[in-house]
PDB file of C-alpha atoms in Angstrom:
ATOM      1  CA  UNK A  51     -69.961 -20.530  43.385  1.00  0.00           C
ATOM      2  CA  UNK A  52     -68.952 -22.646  40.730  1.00  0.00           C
ATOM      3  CA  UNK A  53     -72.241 -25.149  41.603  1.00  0.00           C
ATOM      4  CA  UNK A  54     -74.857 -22.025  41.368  1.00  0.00           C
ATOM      5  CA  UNK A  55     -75.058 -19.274  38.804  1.00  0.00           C
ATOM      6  CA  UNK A  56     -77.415 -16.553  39.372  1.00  0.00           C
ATOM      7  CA  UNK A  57     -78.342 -13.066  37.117  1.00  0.00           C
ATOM      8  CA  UNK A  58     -78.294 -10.448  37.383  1.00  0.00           C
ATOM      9  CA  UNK A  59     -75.517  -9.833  40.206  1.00  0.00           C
ATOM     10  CA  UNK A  60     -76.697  -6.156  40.934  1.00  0.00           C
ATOM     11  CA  UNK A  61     -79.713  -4.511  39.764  1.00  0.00           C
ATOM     12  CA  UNK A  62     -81.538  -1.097  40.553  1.00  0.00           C
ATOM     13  CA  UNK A  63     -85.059  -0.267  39.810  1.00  0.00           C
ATOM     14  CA  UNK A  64     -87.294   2.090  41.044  1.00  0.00           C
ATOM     15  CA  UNK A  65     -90.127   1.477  43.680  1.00  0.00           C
ATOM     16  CA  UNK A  66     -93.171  -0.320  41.854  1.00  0.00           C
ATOM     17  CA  UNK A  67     -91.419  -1.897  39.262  1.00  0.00           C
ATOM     18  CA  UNK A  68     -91.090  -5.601  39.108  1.00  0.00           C
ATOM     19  CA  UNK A  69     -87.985  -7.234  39.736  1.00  0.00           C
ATOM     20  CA  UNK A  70     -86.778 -11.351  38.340  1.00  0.00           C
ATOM     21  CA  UNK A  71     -83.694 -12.656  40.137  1.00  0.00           C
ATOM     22  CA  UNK A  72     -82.868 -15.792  37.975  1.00  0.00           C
ATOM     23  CA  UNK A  73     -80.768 -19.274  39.983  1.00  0.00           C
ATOM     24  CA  UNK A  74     -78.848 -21.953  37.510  1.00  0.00           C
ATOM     25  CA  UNK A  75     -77.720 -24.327  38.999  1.00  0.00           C
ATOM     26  CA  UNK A  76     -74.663 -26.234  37.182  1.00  0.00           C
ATOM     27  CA  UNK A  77     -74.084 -29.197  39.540  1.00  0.00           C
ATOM     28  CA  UNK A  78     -76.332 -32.313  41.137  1.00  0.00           C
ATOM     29  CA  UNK A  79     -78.509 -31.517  43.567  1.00  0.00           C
ATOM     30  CA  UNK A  80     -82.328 -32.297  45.426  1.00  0.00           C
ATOM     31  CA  UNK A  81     -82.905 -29.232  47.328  1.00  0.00           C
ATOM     32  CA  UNK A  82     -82.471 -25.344  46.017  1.00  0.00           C
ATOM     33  CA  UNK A  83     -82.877 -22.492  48.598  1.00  0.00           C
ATOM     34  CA  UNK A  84     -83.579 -18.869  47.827  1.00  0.00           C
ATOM     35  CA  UNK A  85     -81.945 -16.504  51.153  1.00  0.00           C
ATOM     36  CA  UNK A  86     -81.948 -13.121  51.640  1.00  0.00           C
ATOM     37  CA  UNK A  87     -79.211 -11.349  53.240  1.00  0.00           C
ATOM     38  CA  UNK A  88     -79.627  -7.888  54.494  1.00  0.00           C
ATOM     39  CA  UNK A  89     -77.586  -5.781  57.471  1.00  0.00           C
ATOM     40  CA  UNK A  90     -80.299  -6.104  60.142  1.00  0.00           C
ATOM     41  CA  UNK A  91     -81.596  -9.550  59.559  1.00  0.00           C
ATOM     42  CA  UNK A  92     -78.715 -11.408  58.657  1.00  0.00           C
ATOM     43  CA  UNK A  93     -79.649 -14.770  56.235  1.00  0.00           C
ATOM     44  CA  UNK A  94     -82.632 -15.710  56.278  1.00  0.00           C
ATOM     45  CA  UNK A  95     -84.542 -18.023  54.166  1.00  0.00           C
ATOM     46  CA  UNK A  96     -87.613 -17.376  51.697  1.00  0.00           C
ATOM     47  CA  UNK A  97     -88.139 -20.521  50.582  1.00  0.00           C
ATOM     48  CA  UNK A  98     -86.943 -24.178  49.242  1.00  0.00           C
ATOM     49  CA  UNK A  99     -87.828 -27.061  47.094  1.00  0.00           C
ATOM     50  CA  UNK A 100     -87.059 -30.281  46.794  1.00  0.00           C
ATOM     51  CA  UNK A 101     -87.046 -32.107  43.346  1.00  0.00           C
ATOM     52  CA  UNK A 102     -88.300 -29.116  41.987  1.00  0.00           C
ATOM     53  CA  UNK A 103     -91.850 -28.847  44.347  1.00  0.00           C
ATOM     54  CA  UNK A 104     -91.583 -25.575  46.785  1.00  0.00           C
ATOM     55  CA  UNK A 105     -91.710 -27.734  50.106  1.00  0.00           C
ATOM     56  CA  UNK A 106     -91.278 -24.628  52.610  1.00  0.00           C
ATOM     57  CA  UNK A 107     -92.520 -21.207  51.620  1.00  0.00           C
ATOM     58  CA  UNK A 108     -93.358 -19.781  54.992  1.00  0.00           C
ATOM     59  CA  UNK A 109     -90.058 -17.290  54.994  1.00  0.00           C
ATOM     60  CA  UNK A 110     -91.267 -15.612  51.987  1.00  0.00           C
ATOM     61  CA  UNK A 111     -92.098 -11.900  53.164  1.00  0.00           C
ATOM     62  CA  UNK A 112     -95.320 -11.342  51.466  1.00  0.00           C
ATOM     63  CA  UNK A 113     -97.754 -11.996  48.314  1.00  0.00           C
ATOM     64  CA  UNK A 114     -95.070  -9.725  46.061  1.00  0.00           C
ATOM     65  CA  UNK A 115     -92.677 -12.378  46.193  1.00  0.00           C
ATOM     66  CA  UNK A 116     -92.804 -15.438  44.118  1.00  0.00           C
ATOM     67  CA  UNK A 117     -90.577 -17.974  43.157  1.00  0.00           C
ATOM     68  CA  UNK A 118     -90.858 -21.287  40.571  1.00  0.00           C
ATOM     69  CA  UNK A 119     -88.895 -24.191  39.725  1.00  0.00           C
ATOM     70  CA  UNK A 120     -89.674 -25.154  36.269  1.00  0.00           C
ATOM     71  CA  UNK A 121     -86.766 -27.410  35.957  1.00  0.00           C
ATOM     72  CA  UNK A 122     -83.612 -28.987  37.535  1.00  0.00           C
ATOM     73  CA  UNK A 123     -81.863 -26.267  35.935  1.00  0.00           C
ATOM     74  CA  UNK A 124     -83.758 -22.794  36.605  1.00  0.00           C
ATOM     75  CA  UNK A 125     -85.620 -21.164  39.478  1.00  0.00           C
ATOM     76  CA  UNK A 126     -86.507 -17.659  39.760  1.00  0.00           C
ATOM     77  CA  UNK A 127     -87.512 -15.288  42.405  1.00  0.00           C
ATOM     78  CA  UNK A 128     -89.925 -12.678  41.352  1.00  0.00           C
ATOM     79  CA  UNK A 129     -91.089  -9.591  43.321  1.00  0.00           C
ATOM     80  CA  UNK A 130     -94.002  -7.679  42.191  1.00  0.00           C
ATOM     81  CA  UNK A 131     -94.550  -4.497  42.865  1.00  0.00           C
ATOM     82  CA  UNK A 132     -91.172  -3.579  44.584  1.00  0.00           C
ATOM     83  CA  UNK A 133     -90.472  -1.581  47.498  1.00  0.00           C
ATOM     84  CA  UNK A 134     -87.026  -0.110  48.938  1.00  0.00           C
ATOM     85  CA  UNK A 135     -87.547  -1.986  52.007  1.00  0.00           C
ATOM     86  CA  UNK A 136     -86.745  -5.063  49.285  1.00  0.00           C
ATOM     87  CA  UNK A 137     -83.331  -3.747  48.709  1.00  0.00           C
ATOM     88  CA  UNK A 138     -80.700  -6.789  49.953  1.00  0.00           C
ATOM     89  CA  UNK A 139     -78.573  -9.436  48.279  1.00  0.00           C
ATOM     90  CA  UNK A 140     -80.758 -12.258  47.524  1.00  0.00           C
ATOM     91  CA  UNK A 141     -78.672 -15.703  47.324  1.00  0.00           C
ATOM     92  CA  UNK A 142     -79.779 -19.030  45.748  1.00  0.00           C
ATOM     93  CA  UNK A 143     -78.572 -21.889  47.258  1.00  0.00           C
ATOM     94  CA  UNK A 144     -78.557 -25.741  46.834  1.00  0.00           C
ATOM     95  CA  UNK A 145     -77.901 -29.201  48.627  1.00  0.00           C
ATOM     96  CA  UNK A 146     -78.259 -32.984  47.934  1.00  0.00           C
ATOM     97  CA  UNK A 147     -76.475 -35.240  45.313  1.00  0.00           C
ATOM     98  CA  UNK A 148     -73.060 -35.670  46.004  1.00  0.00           C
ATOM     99  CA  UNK A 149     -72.397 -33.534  48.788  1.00  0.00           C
ATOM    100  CA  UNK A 150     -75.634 -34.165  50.726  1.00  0.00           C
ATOM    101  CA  UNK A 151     -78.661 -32.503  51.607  1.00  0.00           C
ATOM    102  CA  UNK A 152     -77.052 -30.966  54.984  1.00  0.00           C
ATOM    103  CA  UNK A 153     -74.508 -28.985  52.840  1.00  0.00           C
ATOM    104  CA  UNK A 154     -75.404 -26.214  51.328  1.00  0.00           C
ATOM    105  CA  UNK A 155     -73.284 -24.048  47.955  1.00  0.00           C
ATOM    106  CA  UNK A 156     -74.473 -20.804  47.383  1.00  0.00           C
ATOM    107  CA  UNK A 157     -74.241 -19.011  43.996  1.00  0.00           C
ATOM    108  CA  UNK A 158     -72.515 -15.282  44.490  1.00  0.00           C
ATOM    109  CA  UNK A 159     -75.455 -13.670  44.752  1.00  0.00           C
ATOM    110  CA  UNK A 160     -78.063 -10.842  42.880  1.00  0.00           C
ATOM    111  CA  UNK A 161     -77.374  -7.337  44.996  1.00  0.00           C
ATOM    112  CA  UNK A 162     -80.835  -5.031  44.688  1.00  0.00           C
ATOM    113  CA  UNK A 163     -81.509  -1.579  45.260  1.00  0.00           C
ATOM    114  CA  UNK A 164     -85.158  -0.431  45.295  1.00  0.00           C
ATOM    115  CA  UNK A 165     -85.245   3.501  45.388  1.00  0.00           C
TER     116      UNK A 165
ATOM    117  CA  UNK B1382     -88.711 -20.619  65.831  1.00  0.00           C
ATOM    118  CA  UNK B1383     -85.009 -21.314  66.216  1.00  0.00           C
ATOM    119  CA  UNK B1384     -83.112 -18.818  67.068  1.00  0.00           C
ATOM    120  CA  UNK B1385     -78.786 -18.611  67.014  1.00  0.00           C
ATOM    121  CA  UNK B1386     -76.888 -16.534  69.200  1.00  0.00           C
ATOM    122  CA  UNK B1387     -73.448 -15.938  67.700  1.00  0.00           C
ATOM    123  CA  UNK B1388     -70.898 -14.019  69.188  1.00  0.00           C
ATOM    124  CA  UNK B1389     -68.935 -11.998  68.876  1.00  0.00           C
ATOM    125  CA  UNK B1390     -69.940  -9.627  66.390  1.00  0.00           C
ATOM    126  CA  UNK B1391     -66.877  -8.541  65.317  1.00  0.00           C
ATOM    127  CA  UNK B1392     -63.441  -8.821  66.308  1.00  0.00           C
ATOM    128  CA  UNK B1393     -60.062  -6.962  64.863  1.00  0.00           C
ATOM    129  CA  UNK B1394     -56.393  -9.153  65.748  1.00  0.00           C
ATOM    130  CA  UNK B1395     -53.059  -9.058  64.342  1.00  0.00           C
ATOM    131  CA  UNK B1396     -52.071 -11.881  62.215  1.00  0.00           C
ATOM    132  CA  UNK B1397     -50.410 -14.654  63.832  1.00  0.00           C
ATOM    133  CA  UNK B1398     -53.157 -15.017  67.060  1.00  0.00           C
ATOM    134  CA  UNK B1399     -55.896 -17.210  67.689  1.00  0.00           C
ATOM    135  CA  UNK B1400     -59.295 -16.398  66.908  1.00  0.00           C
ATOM    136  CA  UNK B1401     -62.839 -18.462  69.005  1.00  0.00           C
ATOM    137  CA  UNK B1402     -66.561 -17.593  67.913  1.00  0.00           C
ATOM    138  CA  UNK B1403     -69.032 -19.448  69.175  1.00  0.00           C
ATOM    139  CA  UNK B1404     -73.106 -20.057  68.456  1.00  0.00           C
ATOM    140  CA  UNK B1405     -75.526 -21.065  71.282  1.00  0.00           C
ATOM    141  CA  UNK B1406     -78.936 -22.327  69.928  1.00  0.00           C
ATOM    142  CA  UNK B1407     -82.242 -21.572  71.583  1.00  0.00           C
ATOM    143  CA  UNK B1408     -83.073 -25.375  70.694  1.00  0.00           C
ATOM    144  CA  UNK B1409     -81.361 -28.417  69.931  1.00  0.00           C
ATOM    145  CA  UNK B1410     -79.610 -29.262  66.361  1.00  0.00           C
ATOM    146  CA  UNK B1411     -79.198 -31.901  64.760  1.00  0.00           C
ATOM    147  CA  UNK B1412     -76.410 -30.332  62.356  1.00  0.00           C
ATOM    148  CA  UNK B1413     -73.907 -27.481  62.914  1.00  0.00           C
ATOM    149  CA  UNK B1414     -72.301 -26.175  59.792  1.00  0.00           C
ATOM    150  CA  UNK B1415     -69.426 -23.189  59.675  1.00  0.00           C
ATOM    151  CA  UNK B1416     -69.194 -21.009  56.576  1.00  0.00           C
ATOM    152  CA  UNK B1417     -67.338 -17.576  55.404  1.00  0.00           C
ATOM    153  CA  UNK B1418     -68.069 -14.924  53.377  1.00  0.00           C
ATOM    154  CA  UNK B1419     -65.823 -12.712  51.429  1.00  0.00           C
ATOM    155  CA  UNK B1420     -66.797  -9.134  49.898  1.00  0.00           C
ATOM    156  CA  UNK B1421     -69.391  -9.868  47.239  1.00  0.00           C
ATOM    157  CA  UNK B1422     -69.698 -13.529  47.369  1.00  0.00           C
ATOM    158  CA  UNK B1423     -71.766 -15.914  48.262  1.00  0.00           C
ATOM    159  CA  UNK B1424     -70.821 -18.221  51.986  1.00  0.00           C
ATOM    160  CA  UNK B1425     -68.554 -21.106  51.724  1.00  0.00           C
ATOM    161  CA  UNK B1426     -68.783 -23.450  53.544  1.00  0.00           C
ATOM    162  CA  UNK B1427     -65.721 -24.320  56.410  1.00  0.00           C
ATOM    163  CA  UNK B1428     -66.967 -27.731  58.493  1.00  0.00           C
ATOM    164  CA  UNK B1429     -69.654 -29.475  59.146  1.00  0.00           C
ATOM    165  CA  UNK B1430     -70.684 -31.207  62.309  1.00  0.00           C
ATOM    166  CA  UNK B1431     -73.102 -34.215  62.589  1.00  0.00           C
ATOM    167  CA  UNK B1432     -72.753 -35.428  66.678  1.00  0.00           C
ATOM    168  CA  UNK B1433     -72.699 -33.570  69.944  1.00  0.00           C
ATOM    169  CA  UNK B1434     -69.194 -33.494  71.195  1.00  0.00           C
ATOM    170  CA  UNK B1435     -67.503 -34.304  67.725  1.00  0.00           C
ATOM    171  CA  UNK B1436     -64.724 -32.192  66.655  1.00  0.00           C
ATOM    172  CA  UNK B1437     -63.160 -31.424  63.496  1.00  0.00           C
ATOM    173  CA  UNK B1438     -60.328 -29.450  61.955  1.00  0.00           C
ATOM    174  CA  UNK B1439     -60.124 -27.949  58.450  1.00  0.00           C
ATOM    175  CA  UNK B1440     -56.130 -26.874  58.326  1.00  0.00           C
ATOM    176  CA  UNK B1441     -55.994 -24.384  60.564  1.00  0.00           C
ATOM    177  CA  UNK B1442     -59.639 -24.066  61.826  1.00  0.00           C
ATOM    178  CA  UNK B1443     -61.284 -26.069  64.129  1.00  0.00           C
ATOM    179  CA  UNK B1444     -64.882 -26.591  64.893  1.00  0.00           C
ATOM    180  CA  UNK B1445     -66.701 -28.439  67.979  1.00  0.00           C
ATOM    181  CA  UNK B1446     -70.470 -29.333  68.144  1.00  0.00           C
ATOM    182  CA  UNK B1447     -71.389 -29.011  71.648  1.00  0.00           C
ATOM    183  CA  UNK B1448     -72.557 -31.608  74.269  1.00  0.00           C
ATOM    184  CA  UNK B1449     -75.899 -30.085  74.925  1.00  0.00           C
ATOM    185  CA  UNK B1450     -76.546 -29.362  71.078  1.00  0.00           C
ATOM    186  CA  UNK B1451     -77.569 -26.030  71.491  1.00  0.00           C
ATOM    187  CA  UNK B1452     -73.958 -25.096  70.783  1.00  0.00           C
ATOM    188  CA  UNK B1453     -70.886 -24.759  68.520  1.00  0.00           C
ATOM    189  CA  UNK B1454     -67.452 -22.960  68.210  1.00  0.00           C
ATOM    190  CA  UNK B1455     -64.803 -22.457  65.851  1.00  0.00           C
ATOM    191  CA  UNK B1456     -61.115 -21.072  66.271  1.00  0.00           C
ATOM    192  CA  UNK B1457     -58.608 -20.215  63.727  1.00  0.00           C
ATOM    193  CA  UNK B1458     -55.124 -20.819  65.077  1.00  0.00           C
ATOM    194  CA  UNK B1459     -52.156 -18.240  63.584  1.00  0.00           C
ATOM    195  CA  UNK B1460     -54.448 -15.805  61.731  1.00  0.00           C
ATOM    196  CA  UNK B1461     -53.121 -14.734  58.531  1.00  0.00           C
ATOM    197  CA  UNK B1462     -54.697 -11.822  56.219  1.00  0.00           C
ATOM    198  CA  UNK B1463     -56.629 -14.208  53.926  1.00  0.00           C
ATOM    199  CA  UNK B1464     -58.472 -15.172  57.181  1.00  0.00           C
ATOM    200  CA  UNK B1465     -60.622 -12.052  57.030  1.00  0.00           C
ATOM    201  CA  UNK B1466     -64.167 -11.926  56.090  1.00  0.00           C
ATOM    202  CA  UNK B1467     -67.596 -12.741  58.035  1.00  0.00           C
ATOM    203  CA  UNK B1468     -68.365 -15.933  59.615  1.00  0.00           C
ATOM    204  CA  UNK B1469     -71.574 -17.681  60.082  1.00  0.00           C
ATOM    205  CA  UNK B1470     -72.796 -20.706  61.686  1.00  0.00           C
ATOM    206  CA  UNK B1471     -75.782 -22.221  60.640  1.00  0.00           C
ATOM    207  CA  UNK B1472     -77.784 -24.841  62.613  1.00  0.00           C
ATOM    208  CA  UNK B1473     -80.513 -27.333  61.395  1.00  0.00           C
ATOM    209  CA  UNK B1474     -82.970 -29.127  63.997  1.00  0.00           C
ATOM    210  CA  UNK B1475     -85.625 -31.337  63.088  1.00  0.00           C
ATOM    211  CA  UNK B1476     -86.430 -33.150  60.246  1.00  0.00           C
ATOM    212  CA  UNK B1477     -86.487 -30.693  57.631  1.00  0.00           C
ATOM    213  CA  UNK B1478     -83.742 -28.908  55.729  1.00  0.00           C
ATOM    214  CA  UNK B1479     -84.245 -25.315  56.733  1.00  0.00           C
ATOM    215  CA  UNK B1480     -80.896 -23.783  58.044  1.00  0.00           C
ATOM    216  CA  UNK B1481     -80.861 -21.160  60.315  1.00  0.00           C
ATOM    217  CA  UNK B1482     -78.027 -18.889  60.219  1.00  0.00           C
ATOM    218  CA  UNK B1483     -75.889 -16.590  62.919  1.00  0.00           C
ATOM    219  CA  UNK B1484     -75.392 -12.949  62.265  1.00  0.00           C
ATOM    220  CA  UNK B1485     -72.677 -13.609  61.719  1.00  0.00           C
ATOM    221  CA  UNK B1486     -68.861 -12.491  62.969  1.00  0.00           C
ATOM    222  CA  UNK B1487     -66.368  -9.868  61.397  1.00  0.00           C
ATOM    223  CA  UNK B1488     -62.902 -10.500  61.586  1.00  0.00           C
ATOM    224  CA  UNK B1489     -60.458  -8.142  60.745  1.00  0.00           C
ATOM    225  CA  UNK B1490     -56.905  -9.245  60.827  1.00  0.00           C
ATOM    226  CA  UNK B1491     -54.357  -6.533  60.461  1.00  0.00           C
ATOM    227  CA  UNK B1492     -50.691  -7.766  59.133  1.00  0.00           C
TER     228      UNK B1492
END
C-alpha cells in the first residue's frame, strides 16, 4: 500500500453520526477509486475520478454518501447520517501514471462499524 | 451489468500441491487482472492479462485469459504457507475503467 494512504484504518461510531474516510495518495496517478468490501457483496465500486473530476458515481449506495477530490493528493468519502448496514472496509484505490490506468494499488483500507 | 463468476469459493490443500481458480464473465473483457489479499490489507495485484488466449506466469503462478473473453484462470504450482489468503479476479469490458471484481477464493494451505 505504499502508493495509497488512507485514515483512519478502523473506526466505530454509532448509528446517525457522520463518518469521513480520508485517501492520500503518495505516488503518480490519473484515476482514484473508492471500493467497498463487505462479506456478502464482495468489492464493489462507489465511485472514481479521473484528474480529479468524479467520472462514474453510479455505485455509490445512496444520497448519505459523498465523496470529493480537491486535489491530486486527497479525496474523501463522507457518509452522512450513518447506518449499521454501512459497516464494511472501505478501500481507496488508484491507476494511471506509470503503471497504467488498467492497474489498480489499493491503500490498506478504513474498517467501519456502525452500531 | 457485468457480472464474474469465480470459483471456487474456498479451497484448503497441503503445501506442496497445485492450486486452479477460475472466473467466467457474463460478458466479454477487455482486461483480466489477478490480485490477493492478506488479513487486513488492501489486494495486490498478481498478473495482468491484455489478449484472449495470452498467458503469463508470475514465479510460481500462472494466469490465462481465455479464448472467448468471458474467462480467466490462475494456478499456483507447489503451494507453500505464504500462498494463503483470498484471491480475486477482476475484469474490465468496455471503454471505461470500472473493474469488476470476483468474490473472491480462500485458500488455506496447511504445512
Amino acid at each position: 500500500d505504499a502508493g495509497v494512504i488512507q485514515s483512519p484504518r478502523h473506526e466505530v461510531t454509532e448509528m446517525g453520526q457522520e463518518v469521513t474516510l480520508r485517501c492520500k495518495p503518495i505516488s503518480g496517478h490519473d484515476y482514484l477509486f473508492w471500493y467497498r468490501q463487505t462479506m456478502m457483496r464482495g468489492l464493489e465500486l462507489l465511485i472514481y475520478f479521473n484528474n480529479n473530476v468524479p467520472i462514474d458515481d453510479s455505485g455509490m449506495p445512496e444520497d448519505r454518501f459523498s465523496a470529493k477530490m480537491p486535489n491530486a493528493s486527497f479525496s474523501t468519502l463522507k457518509i452522512q447520517p450513518s447506518e449499521p448496514r454501512d459497516s464494511a472496509v472501505y478501500f481507496c484505490a488508484i491507476a494511471g501514471g506509470y503503471s497504467g490506468a488498467n492497474v489498480l494499488t489499493f491503500g490498506a483500507g478504513s474498517r467501519l462499524t456502525v452500531l | 451489468g457485468q457480472q464474474l463468476n469465480q470459483s471456487p469459493q474456498s479451497m484448503f490443500i497441503q503445501e506442496g500441491e497445485d492450486v486452479s481458480m477460475n472466473c467466467t464473465s457474463s460478458s466479454i473483457f477487455n482486461t483480466w487482472l489477478w490480485y490477493k489479499q492478506d488479513p487486513g490489507e488492501g489486494p495486490v495485484l498478481l498478473i495482468a492479462l491484455y489478449k484472449a488466449g495470452e498467458l503469463t506466469s508470475n514465479g510460481r503462478l500462472t494466469a490465462q485469459f481465455g479464448i472467448t473473453r468471458k474467462d480467466s484462470f490462475l494456478n499456483i504450482s507447489a503451494s507453500i504457507p505464504s500462498d494463503v489468503g483470498i484471491y480475486f479476479c477482476a475484469g474490465r469490458g468496455g471503454s471505461n475503467y470500472k473493474l469488476t471484481f470476483g468474490k473472491g477464493t480462500l485458500l488455506t494451505v496447511n504445512p
